[in-house]
Short mmCIF file of C-alpha atoms in Angstrom, two decimals:
data_model
loop_
_atom_site.label_atom_id
_atom_site.label_comp_id
_atom_site.label_asym_id
_atom_site.label_seq_id
_atom_site.Cartn_x
_atom_site.Cartn_y
_atom_site.Cartn_z
CA MET A 1 -30.32 38.56 40.00
CA THR A 2 -30.69 39.60 36.62
CA VAL A 3 -33.60 38.33 34.41
CA SER A 4 -32.61 38.66 30.38
CA GLY A 5 -33.37 36.40 27.25
CA TRP A 6 -35.47 36.37 23.77
CA VAL A 7 -38.29 35.41 21.94
CA GLY A 8 -37.74 34.54 18.47
CA GLN A 9 -39.86 33.09 15.51
CA GLN A 10 -39.52 32.59 11.91
CA ILE A 11 -42.63 30.98 9.05
CA SER A 12 -40.50 30.04 6.73
CA PHE A 13 -41.86 28.52 2.93
CA TRP A 14 -39.94 26.12 1.66
CA ASP A 15 -39.78 23.84 -1.60
CA ASP A 16 -37.69 20.18 -1.43
CA GLY A 17 -38.44 20.07 -5.38
CA VAL A 18 -41.51 17.30 -4.97
CA GLU A 19 -43.52 19.02 -2.16
CA SER A 20 -43.81 23.11 -0.76
CA ASN A 21 -45.61 23.83 2.40
CA ALA A 22 -45.02 26.90 5.02
CA TYR A 23 -44.15 26.39 8.65
CA VAL A 24 -43.92 28.38 11.98
CA HIS A 25 -40.95 27.73 14.36
CA ASP A 26 -38.77 28.30 16.92
CA LEU A 27 -35.13 28.73 16.01
CA GLY A 28 -33.88 25.92 16.87
CA THR A 29 -31.92 24.77 20.03
CA THR A 30 -29.29 27.38 21.56
CA LEU A 31 -30.77 29.95 19.11
CA GLY A 32 -34.51 29.45 20.35
CA SER A 33 -36.71 31.60 22.81
CA HIS A 34 -35.09 31.59 26.26
CA VAL A 35 -35.14 33.25 29.78
CA LYS A 36 -31.81 33.74 31.53
CA PHE A 37 -31.48 33.98 35.12
CA THR A 38 -27.95 35.64 36.12
CA GLY A 39 -26.64 36.32 39.71
CA SER A 40 -23.42 36.76 41.42
CA ALA A 41 -22.05 38.71 44.67
CA GLN A 42 -18.81 39.97 45.68
CA ILE A 43 -16.34 38.27 47.77
CA SER A 44 -13.69 40.36 48.35
CA PRO A 45 -12.58 43.23 46.45
CA GLY A 46 -11.88 41.85 43.12
CA TRP A 47 -13.45 38.60 43.43
CA SER A 48 -17.10 37.69 42.78
CA ALA A 49 -19.24 34.23 42.46
CA GLY A 50 -22.16 33.45 40.97
CA TYR A 51 -24.87 31.27 39.05
CA VAL A 52 -25.84 31.52 35.22
CA LEU A 53 -29.37 29.16 34.59
CA GLN A 54 -30.70 29.74 30.84
CA ILE A 55 -33.97 27.74 30.21
CA GLU A 56 -35.19 26.82 26.70
CA ALA A 57 -39.06 27.23 25.90
CA ILE A 58 -39.58 26.16 22.00
CA GLY A 59 -42.96 25.63 20.75
CA SER A 60 -41.75 23.99 17.71
CA ASP A 61 -37.86 23.07 16.92
CA GLY A 62 -37.03 24.68 13.40
CA LEU A 63 -33.44 21.61 13.51
CA THR A 64 -36.26 19.01 14.04
CA THR A 65 -38.95 19.89 11.67
CA SER A 66 -38.95 18.01 8.56
CA GLN A 67 -41.78 17.50 5.84
CA ASN A 68 -43.28 14.94 8.40
CA VAL A 69 -43.15 16.97 11.12
CA PRO A 70 -44.33 20.21 11.05
CA ASN A 71 -44.31 20.90 14.76
CA GLY A 72 -40.44 19.97 15.86
CA PRO A 73 -39.54 18.05 19.32
CA ALA A 74 -37.18 20.26 21.05
CA ALA A 75 -34.06 18.44 20.23
CA LEU A 76 -32.43 18.26 23.87
CA VAL A 77 -35.61 16.96 25.13
CA GLY A 78 -37.22 15.58 22.36
CA THR A 79 -40.99 16.47 23.07
CA THR A 80 -43.22 19.45 21.30
CA SER A 81 -43.31 22.43 23.39
CA GLY A 82 -40.47 21.26 25.31
CA VAL A 83 -39.16 23.07 28.22
CA GLN A 84 -35.20 22.50 28.45
CA THR A 85 -32.27 23.56 30.44
CA LEU A 86 -29.30 24.85 28.08
CA GLN A 87 -27.23 26.16 30.64
CA SER A 88 -26.91 25.66 34.40
CA TYR A 89 -23.07 26.11 36.28
CA TRP A 90 -22.08 28.38 39.31
CA PHE A 91 -18.66 29.91 38.83
CA VAL A 92 -15.89 32.02 40.92
CA LYS A 93 -14.10 34.98 38.72
CA SER A 94 -11.03 37.22 39.86
CA ASP A 95 -10.51 40.06 37.84
CA GLN A 96 -6.26 39.70 37.56
CA LEU A 97 -6.54 35.78 37.33
CA GLY A 98 -9.85 34.95 35.04
CA LYS A 99 -13.30 32.86 35.75
CA ILE A 100 -13.67 29.75 36.59
CA SER A 101 -17.02 27.76 35.78
CA VAL A 102 -18.53 24.39 36.40
CA GLY A 103 -21.86 22.51 35.14
CA LYS A 104 -23.85 22.69 32.23
CA GLN A 105 -22.72 25.45 29.79
CA SER A 106 -20.98 26.32 26.47
CA GLN A 107 -17.75 24.56 26.31
CA ALA A 108 -14.91 26.60 24.99
CA SER A 109 -15.60 25.78 21.40
CA ASP A 110 -18.83 26.21 21.14
CA ASN A 111 -19.86 28.94 18.53
CA THR A 112 -16.52 30.44 18.85
CA ALA A 113 -16.59 30.95 14.84
CA ILE A 114 -19.97 32.24 14.43
CA LEU A 115 -20.09 34.82 17.35
CA VAL A 116 -17.24 37.33 15.63
CA ASP A 117 -19.84 38.10 13.68
CA GLY A 118 -21.06 41.83 14.50
CA SER A 119 -22.90 42.94 11.29
CA GLY A 120 -26.28 42.35 13.49
CA SER A 121 -27.39 39.31 10.77
CA LEU A 122 -25.70 36.77 12.96
CA VAL A 123 -28.93 35.25 14.17
CA PRO A 124 -30.87 34.53 10.66
CA ALA A 125 -27.52 33.44 8.32
CA ASN A 126 -24.57 31.55 10.09
CA TRP A 127 -22.86 28.19 9.08
CA VAL A 128 -25.45 26.17 11.32
CA ALA A 129 -28.61 24.21 9.44
CA PHE A 130 -31.01 25.62 12.29
CA ASP A 131 -34.29 26.24 9.83
CA THR A 132 -33.28 22.70 7.43
CA ASN A 133 -31.65 20.04 9.89
CA SER A 134 -34.02 17.27 9.62
CA PHE A 135 -35.52 18.03 5.96
CA ALA A 136 -35.05 15.14 3.64
CA ILE A 137 -33.17 15.43 0.62
CA ARG A 138 -35.29 14.54 -2.06
CA ASN A 139 -32.94 12.16 -4.50
CA ASN A 140 -34.12 9.14 -7.67
CA VAL A 141 -32.45 6.17 -5.96
CA GLY A 142 -34.14 6.17 -2.33
CA ALA A 143 -30.93 7.22 -0.91
CA ASN A 144 -32.18 8.38 3.28
CA ILE A 145 -30.24 11.70 3.96
CA VAL A 146 -31.32 14.80 5.31
CA TRP A 147 -29.86 18.45 4.50
CA GLY A 148 -28.11 18.58 8.49
CA ASN A 149 -26.42 15.59 7.17
CA ALA A 150 -24.94 16.89 3.92
CA GLN A 151 -22.37 18.35 5.60
CA SER A 152 -22.56 16.48 8.87
CA CYS A 153 -20.56 17.13 12.47
CA PHE A 154 -21.11 13.39 12.65
CA GLY A 155 -23.08 12.87 15.83
CA GLN A 156 -21.50 15.84 17.41
CA GLY A 157 -23.99 18.46 17.65
CA GLY A 158 -23.81 20.99 14.95
CA ALA A 159 -24.89 20.79 11.80
CA TRP A 160 -22.52 22.02 8.67
CA GLY A 161 -20.54 24.48 10.96
CA ASP A 162 -20.01 24.63 14.96
CA CYS A 163 -19.31 21.02 15.33
CA ASN A 164 -19.19 20.59 18.77
CA GLY A 165 -21.92 23.19 19.38
CA LEU A 166 -24.46 21.41 21.86
CA THR A 167 -24.21 22.84 25.44
CA GLN A 168 -22.18 20.29 27.42
CA ASN A 169 -21.06 19.28 31.77
CA VAL A 170 -17.87 20.67 31.83
CA VAL A 171 -15.48 22.82 33.72
CA ARG A 172 -14.13 26.21 31.72
CA TYR A 173 -11.81 28.81 32.70
CA ASP A 174 -11.69 32.11 30.61
CA SER A 175 -8.57 34.40 30.91
CA PRO A 176 -9.03 38.54 31.79
CA THR A 177 -8.95 40.28 28.03
CA PHE A 178 -5.27 41.60 27.62
CA GLY A 179 -4.93 44.09 25.14
CA GLY A 180 -8.32 42.92 23.32
CA PHE A 181 -6.83 38.91 23.29
CA SER A 182 -8.21 36.34 25.84
CA LEU A 183 -7.90 32.82 25.30
CA SER A 184 -10.19 29.70 27.51
CA ALA A 185 -10.25 26.22 27.73
CA SER A 186 -12.46 23.33 28.88
CA TRP A 187 -12.74 19.47 30.04
CA GLY A 188 -15.70 17.41 29.58
CA ASP A 189 -16.67 14.18 31.50
CA ASP A 190 -15.99 11.11 29.24
CA ASP A 191 -14.07 12.77 27.11
CA MET A 192 -13.79 16.16 25.34
CA TRP A 193 -11.65 18.76 25.83
CA ASP A 194 -10.92 21.95 23.87
CA ILE A 195 -8.93 25.86 23.65
CA ALA A 196 -10.06 28.89 21.87
CA ALA A 197 -8.72 32.37 21.38
CA ARG A 198 -10.03 35.46 20.70
CA TYR A 199 -9.17 38.95 19.75
CA ALA A 200 -11.25 42.26 18.87
CA GLY A 201 -10.35 45.29 18.57
CA GLU A 202 -10.45 48.35 16.32
CA HIS A 203 -7.41 49.84 13.56
CA HIS A 204 -7.46 52.36 11.80
CA GLY A 205 -11.32 52.70 10.75
CA PHE A 206 -11.75 49.14 10.23
CA LYS A 207 -13.82 47.09 13.22
CA LEU A 208 -11.39 43.09 13.73
CA ALA A 209 -12.64 40.14 15.38
CA ILE A 210 -11.04 37.23 15.01
CA ALA A 211 -11.72 33.90 17.00
CA GLY A 212 -9.94 30.05 16.82
CA ALA A 213 -10.97 26.80 18.43
CA TYR A 214 -9.83 23.59 18.56
CA ASN A 215 -11.13 20.33 20.30
CA GLU A 216 -11.02 16.48 20.71
CA VAL A 217 -14.50 14.40 21.37
CA THR A 218 -13.55 10.77 21.98
CA SER A 219 -15.69 7.34 23.82
CA GLN A 220 -18.79 8.82 22.33
CA VAL A 221 -21.64 7.16 20.96
CA TYR A 222 -24.87 8.13 18.87
CA ASN A 223 -28.84 8.30 20.95
CA GLY A 224 -28.86 4.53 21.17
CA GLY A 225 -25.84 3.39 21.46
CA ALA A 226 -24.38 3.16 18.34
CA ASN A 227 -20.36 4.00 18.34
CA VAL A 228 -19.68 7.04 16.70
CA PRO A 229 -15.83 8.29 15.62
CA ASP A 230 -13.16 10.04 17.72
CA MET A 231 -13.21 13.53 16.44
CA GLU A 232 -11.00 16.23 16.30
CA TYR A 233 -12.61 19.85 14.68
CA PHE A 234 -10.53 23.05 14.20
CA GLN A 235 -12.24 26.25 13.71
CA LEU A 236 -11.60 29.99 12.85
CA GLY A 237 -13.53 32.75 12.28
CA VAL A 238 -13.13 36.42 10.93
CA TYR A 239 -15.22 39.50 11.44
CA VAL A 240 -14.27 42.83 9.19
CA GLN A 241 -16.03 46.00 9.33
CA HIS A 242 -15.30 49.54 7.31
CA VAL A 243 -16.75 52.11 10.61
CA ALA A 244 -17.57 54.89 8.00
CA THR A 245 -19.06 52.83 5.88
CA GLY A 246 -20.93 49.99 7.74
CA LEU A 247 -19.67 47.50 4.76
CA PHE A 248 -18.47 44.19 6.50
CA GLY A 249 -17.05 40.99 5.71
CA LEU A 250 -17.36 37.50 7.69
CA TYR A 251 -15.30 34.07 6.82
CA ASN A 252 -15.67 31.13 9.21
CA TYR A 253 -13.51 27.58 8.40
CA GLY A 254 -14.08 24.42 10.05
CA THR A 255 -12.17 21.12 9.53
CA LEU A 256 -12.87 18.12 11.01
CA GLU A 257 -11.38 14.39 11.24
CA ALA A 258 -13.15 11.76 12.21
CA ASP A 259 -11.34 8.16 13.27
CA PHE A 260 -13.49 5.27 13.85
CA LYS A 261 -12.47 2.52 16.59
CA ASP A 262 -11.63 -0.75 16.18
CA GLY A 263 -9.19 -0.87 12.70
CA GLY A 264 -12.26 1.57 10.98
CA PRO A 265 -11.33 4.40 8.60
CA ILE A 266 -9.88 7.42 9.06
CA VAL A 267 -11.82 10.66 7.50
CA ASP A 268 -10.36 13.97 7.12
CA ASP A 269 -9.77 17.08 5.45
CA VAL A 270 -13.66 17.50 6.21
CA ASP A 271 -13.57 21.14 5.40
CA THR A 272 -16.72 23.91 5.37
CA HIS A 273 -16.58 27.51 3.88
CA TYR A 274 -18.82 30.60 4.85
CA VAL A 275 -18.31 33.86 3.39
CA LYS A 276 -20.96 36.84 4.52
CA LEU A 277 -20.58 40.36 2.91
CA GLY A 278 -22.70 43.28 3.53
CA LEU A 279 -23.79 46.90 5.00
CA ARG A 280 -24.90 48.01 8.30
CA THR A 281 -26.41 51.45 7.53
CA LYS A 282 -29.55 53.47 9.10
CA PHE A 283 -31.91 54.50 6.52
CA ASN A 284 -34.72 55.31 9.41
CA HIS A 285 -34.84 55.89 12.60
CA LEU A 286 -36.33 52.16 13.68
CA GLY A 287 -32.85 51.76 14.05
CA ALA A 288 -29.83 49.44 11.43
CA THR A 289 -30.56 48.03 8.51
CA VAL A 290 -28.37 45.19 7.54
CA PHE A 291 -28.02 43.59 3.88
CA TYR A 292 -26.11 40.36 3.31
CA GLY A 293 -25.21 37.59 1.06
CA GLU A 294 -23.67 34.35 2.08
CA TYR A 295 -22.27 31.39 0.56
CA LEU A 296 -21.21 27.92 2.21
CA ASN A 297 -18.95 24.93 0.64
CA GLY A 298 -18.92 21.70 2.38
CA GLN A 299 -16.46 19.05 1.16
CA ASP A 300 -16.94 15.17 1.50
CA GLY A 301 -18.67 15.65 4.45
CA ALA A 302 -22.59 14.06 3.45
CA PHE A 303 -23.05 11.05 5.80
CA GLY A 304 -26.45 9.05 4.94
CA THR A 305 -27.25 5.68 3.54
CA VAL A 306 -27.33 6.64 -0.15
CA LEU A 307 -27.39 2.46 -1.01
CA GLY A 308 -28.91 1.15 1.96
CA ILE A 309 -25.42 0.15 3.66
CA THR A 310 -26.50 0.17 7.32
CA ASP A 311 -22.45 0.00 8.62
CA ALA A 312 -21.81 3.68 9.71
CA ALA A 313 -18.06 3.85 8.60
CA GLN A 314 -19.10 2.67 4.73
CA ARG A 315 -21.24 5.89 4.67
CA PHE A 316 -17.94 8.37 4.59
CA GLY A 317 -17.23 5.91 1.36
CA ILE A 318 -18.23 8.93 -0.77
CA SER A 319 -16.81 12.92 -2.59
CA SER A 320 -19.53 15.05 -1.74
CA GLU A 321 -20.02 18.87 -2.25
CA MET A 322 -22.88 20.86 -0.59
CA GLU A 323 -23.32 24.89 -1.36
CA VAL A 324 -25.35 27.12 -0.05
CA TRP A 325 -26.22 30.71 -0.99
CA GLY A 326 -28.63 33.16 0.15
CA LEU A 327 -29.62 37.22 0.11
CA GLY A 328 -31.93 38.76 3.17
CA VAL A 329 -32.50 42.15 4.98
CA VAL A 330 -32.58 42.79 8.66
CA GLN A 331 -34.33 45.74 10.28
CA GLU A 332 -33.55 46.50 14.26
CA VAL A 333 -35.91 48.06 16.02
CA ASP A 334 -34.07 49.91 18.58
CA ALA A 335 -36.89 51.15 20.78
CA ALA A 336 -38.13 47.26 20.70
CA ALA A 337 -34.78 45.55 21.57
CA MET A 338 -36.23 43.47 18.89
CA SER A 339 -35.11 42.71 14.93
CA VAL A 340 -36.93 41.19 12.01
CA TRP A 341 -35.75 39.97 8.57
CA ILE A 342 -36.57 38.26 5.39
CA LYS A 343 -34.46 35.55 3.82
CA TYR A 344 -33.75 33.55 0.66
CA ARG A 345 -31.58 30.25 0.81
CA ASN A 346 -30.73 27.82 -1.66
CA GLN A 347 -29.10 24.64 -0.69
CA SER A 348 -27.85 21.91 -3.14
CA LEU A 349 -25.68 18.49 -3.08
CA ASP A 350 -23.06 16.40 -5.28
CA VAL A 351 -22.22 13.18 -4.14
CA SER A 352 -19.69 10.66 -6.28
CA GLY A 353 -17.49 7.86 -5.39
CA PRO A 354 -17.13 4.25 -5.99
CA ILE A 355 -20.62 3.50 -3.95
CA VAL A 356 -22.61 5.52 -5.88
CA PRO A 357 -24.89 4.52 -8.14
CA PRO A 358 -24.43 6.36 -11.73
CA GLY A 359 -26.98 9.11 -12.57
CA VAL A 360 -27.98 10.09 -8.42
CA GLN A 361 -29.51 13.37 -8.40
CA PHE A 362 -30.10 15.23 -5.52
CA GLU A 363 -33.16 17.85 -5.47
CA ASP A 364 -32.56 21.52 -4.59
CA PHE A 365 -34.05 22.96 -1.42
CA ASP A 366 -35.30 26.27 -1.42
CA TYR A 367 -37.11 29.06 1.15
CA VAL A 368 -37.97 32.24 2.62
CA GLY A 369 -37.66 33.08 5.79
CA VAL A 370 -39.70 36.22 7.51
CA GLY A 371 -38.81 35.83 11.22
CA GLY A 372 -38.18 38.53 14.35
CA LEU A 373 -36.31 38.59 17.41
CA ILE A 374 -37.35 40.32 20.57
CA ASN A 375 -35.03 40.82 23.64
CA PHE A 376 -36.31 41.81 26.81
#
């Protein structure tokens, strides 16, 4: 059996345009502090079976902290300092035929676009609202909307990007890797299915990683029983790094369609673009230093009660644009299997449309994060 995991924490100094404060928090469910138990045994030459059990222990969840909740409960269990099961599954693997796994785990489309990022800055800088998901957006009309819903996945996990981004009870197949290419597919009850393709290789002095996934989710409900629409989501991730110089670029794209049941509207072309450019180099004996800049643009994904509307379908009746930009530095410490970072982000939202009152204004959200993660 192998025991692994990490512990990660961040101090966030934030200003929402009305209030400012500083919080200490974990990195958010699915990125949170955890321990992972992995075991396997050989059945016969080329065949093995095993299990994975991953437990998160989160003191304050970055996904659920807000202006009024400085100690966020763990997102999956709803308790402060919560212990929650992120993955628990068994698998059978053939070197020639691939792997079948059954249980609670990452489905094929979970984190597909994110995981191509080989820069060393994936944890502090990605297209999910791990730090600000539950913070209210200050505004002048009393609109009820949080930053995670400024570019929403409409109740299907994830926030901004990586929709369908929480582990589920699924049956998953992963093919062997042939020439850098691999395929994955999974199915989950009541009902979710997805498929993903990946490639990684090195050509003419450049590292290249590409991954794409498509998923459909139907017959789902929010917590509390409210209907959510059927969802279709496609995501793509491309990462390129020049080996000699360490210059790198990352592009993530996601597009979502929501189809309300019972004659409700169809909402399509909810598009999210994320770009990160930077340099991975080595200035000292500690390890690599990563400098990066990032930009996210989300179109028509705002989900909230701009006019106090209670009908969920009508909450989509606006046009919106969310923008995020940021800068950061990550220092790796090889001897301790550790990374530390400092980063800055600005988030803004604009909305328009027939149900939006004239003169509505949303305050920007700015924050500085100072954090670290140590592996074991």
